[in-house]
XYZ file of C-alpha atoms in Angstrom:
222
model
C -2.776 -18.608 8.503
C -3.200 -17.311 5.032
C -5.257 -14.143 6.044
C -2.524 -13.284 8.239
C -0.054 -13.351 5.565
C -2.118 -11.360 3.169
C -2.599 -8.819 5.794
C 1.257 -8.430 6.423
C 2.116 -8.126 3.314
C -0.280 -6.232 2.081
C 1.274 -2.727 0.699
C -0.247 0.497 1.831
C 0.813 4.026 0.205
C -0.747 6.413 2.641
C -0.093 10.552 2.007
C 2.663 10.491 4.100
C 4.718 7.861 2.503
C 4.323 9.245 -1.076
C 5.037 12.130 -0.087
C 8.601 11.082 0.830
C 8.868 8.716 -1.870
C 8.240 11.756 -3.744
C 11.039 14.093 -2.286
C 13.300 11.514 -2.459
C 12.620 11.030 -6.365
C 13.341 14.636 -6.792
C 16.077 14.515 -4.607
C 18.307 11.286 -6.698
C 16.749 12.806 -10.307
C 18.185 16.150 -10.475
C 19.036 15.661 -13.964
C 15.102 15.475 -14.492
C 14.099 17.736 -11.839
C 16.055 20.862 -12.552
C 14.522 24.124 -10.701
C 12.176 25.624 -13.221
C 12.714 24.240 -16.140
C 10.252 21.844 -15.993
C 5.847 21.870 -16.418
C 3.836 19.100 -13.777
C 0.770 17.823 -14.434
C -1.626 15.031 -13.703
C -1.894 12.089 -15.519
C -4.884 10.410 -16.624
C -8.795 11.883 -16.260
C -9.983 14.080 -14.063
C -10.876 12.883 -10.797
C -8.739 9.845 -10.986
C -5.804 9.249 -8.928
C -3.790 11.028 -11.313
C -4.578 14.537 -9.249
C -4.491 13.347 -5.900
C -0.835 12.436 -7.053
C -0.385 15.829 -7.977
C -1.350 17.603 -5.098
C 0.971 15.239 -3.125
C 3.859 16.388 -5.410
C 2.891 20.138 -4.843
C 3.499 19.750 -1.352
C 6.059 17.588 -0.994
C 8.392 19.571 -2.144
C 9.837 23.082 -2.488
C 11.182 23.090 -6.305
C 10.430 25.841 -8.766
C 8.475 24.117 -11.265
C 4.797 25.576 -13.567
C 1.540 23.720 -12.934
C -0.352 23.417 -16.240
C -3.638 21.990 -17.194
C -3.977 19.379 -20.107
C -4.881 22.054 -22.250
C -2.495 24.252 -21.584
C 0.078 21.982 -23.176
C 0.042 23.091 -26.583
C 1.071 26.488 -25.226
C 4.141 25.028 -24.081
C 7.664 26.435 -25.880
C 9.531 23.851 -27.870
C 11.653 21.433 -25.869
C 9.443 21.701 -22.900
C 10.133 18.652 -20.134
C 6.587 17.888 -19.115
C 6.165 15.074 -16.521
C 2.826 13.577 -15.614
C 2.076 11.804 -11.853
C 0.349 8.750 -11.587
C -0.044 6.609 -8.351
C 0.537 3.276 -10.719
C 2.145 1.988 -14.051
C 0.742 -1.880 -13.680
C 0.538 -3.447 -16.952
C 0.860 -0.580 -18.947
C -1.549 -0.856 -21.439
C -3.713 1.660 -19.631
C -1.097 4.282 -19.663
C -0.123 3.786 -23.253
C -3.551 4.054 -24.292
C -4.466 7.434 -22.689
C -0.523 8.409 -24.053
C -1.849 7.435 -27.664
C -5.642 8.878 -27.437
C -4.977 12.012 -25.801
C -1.962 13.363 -25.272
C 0.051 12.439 -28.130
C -2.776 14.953 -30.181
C -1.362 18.105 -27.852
C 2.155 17.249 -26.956
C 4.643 18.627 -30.120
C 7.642 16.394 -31.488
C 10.424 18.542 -29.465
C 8.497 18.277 -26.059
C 9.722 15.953 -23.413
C 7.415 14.232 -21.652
C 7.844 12.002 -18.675
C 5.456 9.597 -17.152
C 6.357 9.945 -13.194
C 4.914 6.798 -10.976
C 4.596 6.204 -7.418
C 4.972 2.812 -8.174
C 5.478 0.675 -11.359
C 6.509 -2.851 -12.643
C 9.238 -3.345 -14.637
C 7.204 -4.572 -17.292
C 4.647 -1.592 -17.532
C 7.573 0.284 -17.286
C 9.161 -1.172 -20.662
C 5.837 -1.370 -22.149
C 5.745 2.600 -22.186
C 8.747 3.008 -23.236
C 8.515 0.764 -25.911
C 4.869 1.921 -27.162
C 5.105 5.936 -26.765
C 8.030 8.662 -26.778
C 7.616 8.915 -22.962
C 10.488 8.480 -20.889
C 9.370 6.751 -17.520
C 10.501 7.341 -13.898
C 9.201 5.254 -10.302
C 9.832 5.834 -7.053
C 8.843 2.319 -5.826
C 9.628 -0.798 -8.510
C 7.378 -3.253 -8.098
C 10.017 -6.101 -8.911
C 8.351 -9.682 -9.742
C 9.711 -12.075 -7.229
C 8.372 -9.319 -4.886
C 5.127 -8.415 -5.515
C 3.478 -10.610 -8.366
C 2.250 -13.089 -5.609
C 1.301 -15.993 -8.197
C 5.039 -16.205 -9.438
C 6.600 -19.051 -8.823
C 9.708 -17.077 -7.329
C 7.702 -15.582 -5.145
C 8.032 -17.763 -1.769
C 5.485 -15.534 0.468
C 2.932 -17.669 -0.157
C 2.745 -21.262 -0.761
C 1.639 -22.855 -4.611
C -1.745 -24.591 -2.768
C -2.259 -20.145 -1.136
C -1.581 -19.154 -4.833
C -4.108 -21.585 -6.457
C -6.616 -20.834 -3.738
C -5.844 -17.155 -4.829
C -6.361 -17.560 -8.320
C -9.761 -19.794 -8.011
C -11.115 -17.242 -5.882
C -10.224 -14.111 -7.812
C -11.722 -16.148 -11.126
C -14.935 -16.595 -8.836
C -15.624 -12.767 -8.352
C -14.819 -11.940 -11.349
C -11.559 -11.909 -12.851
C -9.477 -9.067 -13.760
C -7.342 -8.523 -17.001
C -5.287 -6.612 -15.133
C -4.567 -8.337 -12.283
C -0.855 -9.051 -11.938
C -1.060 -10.549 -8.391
C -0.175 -7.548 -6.307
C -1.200 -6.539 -2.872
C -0.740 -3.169 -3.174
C -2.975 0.099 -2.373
C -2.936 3.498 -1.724
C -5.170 5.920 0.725
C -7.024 7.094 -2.071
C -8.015 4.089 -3.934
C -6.473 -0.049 -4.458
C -5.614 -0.182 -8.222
C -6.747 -3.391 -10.114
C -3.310 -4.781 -11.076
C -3.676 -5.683 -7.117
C -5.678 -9.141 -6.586
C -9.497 -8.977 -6.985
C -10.481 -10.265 -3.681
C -9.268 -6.999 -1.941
C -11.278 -4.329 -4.388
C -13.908 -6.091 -5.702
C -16.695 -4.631 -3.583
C -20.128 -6.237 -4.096
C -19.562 -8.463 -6.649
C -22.361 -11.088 -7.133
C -20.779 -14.957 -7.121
C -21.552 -18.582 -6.637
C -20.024 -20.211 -4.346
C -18.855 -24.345 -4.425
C -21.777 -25.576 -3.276
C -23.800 -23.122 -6.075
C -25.311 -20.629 -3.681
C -25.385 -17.168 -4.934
C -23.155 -14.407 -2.568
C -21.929 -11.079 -2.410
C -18.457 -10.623 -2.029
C -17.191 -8.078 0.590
C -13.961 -6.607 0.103
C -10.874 -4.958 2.855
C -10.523 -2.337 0.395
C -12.941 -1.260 -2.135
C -12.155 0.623 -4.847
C -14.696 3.422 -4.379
C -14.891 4.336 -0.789
């Protein structure tokens, strides 16, 4: 049954699994996370998942490191490795834009700044890197054949599921950046993951024409 199947795959990040993710991260990236010689901060607005990210980080582990605030950055001494957390690096375009509109303003040409990721796609991943000086790093790669559930080598669900999939996501409103994920997190479900699951209350027609709210497993404001 295809609810079953989108039910057992579906990808759930609660506290305690990012927090692991997250010691083991700093454990195979010493080169990056070298005992106080690097700054932490969130990435992305306040109150977004950026921060919740952050607090993870501060207690999953024990390393030396200096918490800063966005604008504390252009305090920073030259050379400074700065690394941002994130929950997500989908498409990329989101990140890149923030990168470009307000950080690359307070970050100076010797700092180093790293984009750190709970999880990310290979392709966000290269679109950072190709579109801003930021170096990226991921704890959990969101390969393809994996995760992107419309792909045709990805064999979890059959084409006739995918279609289904795709007709109903373009029926509550489709996303720009959905990449066919099932993938959320205990603070919120980003939306690179498939409509259907976030998309809370969103006013459709159904075949037949009759108007319906759509009710979804995991909103993104809850």
């Amino acid at each position: 049954m295809t609810t079953n199947k989108v039910l057992d795959n579906l990808e759930v990040f609660d506290s305690r699994r990012i927090r692991e993710l997250i010691r083991k991260a700093v454990e195979n990236h010493s080169d990056i996370f070298t005992p106080g010689s690097f700054y932490i901060t969130s990435f992305g607005p306040i109150g977004k998942s950026g921060g919740v990210v952050f607090y993870d980080f501060s207690h999953a582990t024990k390393i030396s490191r200096e918490t800063i605030e966005l604008w504390q950055i252009t305090e920073l001494p030259p050379d400074s490795r700065i690394i941002f957390v994130d929950d997500l690096v989908g498409t990329g375009r989101q990140s890149v834009e923030y990168i470009q509109t307000r950080l690359n303003p307070v970050l100076s040409p010797s700092h180093r700044p790293c984009l750190f990721s709970i999880c990310a796609t290979p392709a966000g991943i290269q679109h950072v890197r190709d579109n801003s000086v930021f170096d990226v790093l991921c704890a959990f790669e969101l390969h393809e054949h994996e995760f992107n559930h419309y792909q045709e080598t990805n064999k979890i669900f059959s084409q006739a599921e995918k279609d289904k999939f795709r007709k109903l996501n373009q029926q509550i409103g489709q996303n720009t950046f959905d990449q066919g994920l099932l993938v959320a997190f205990h603070h919120s479900t980003p939306n690179n993951t498939m409509p259907f699951i976030w998309k809370d209350g969103y006013k459709y027609k159904n075949e037949g024409g009759h108007k319906n709210s759509w009710f979804a497993l995991l909103p993104r404001s809850y």
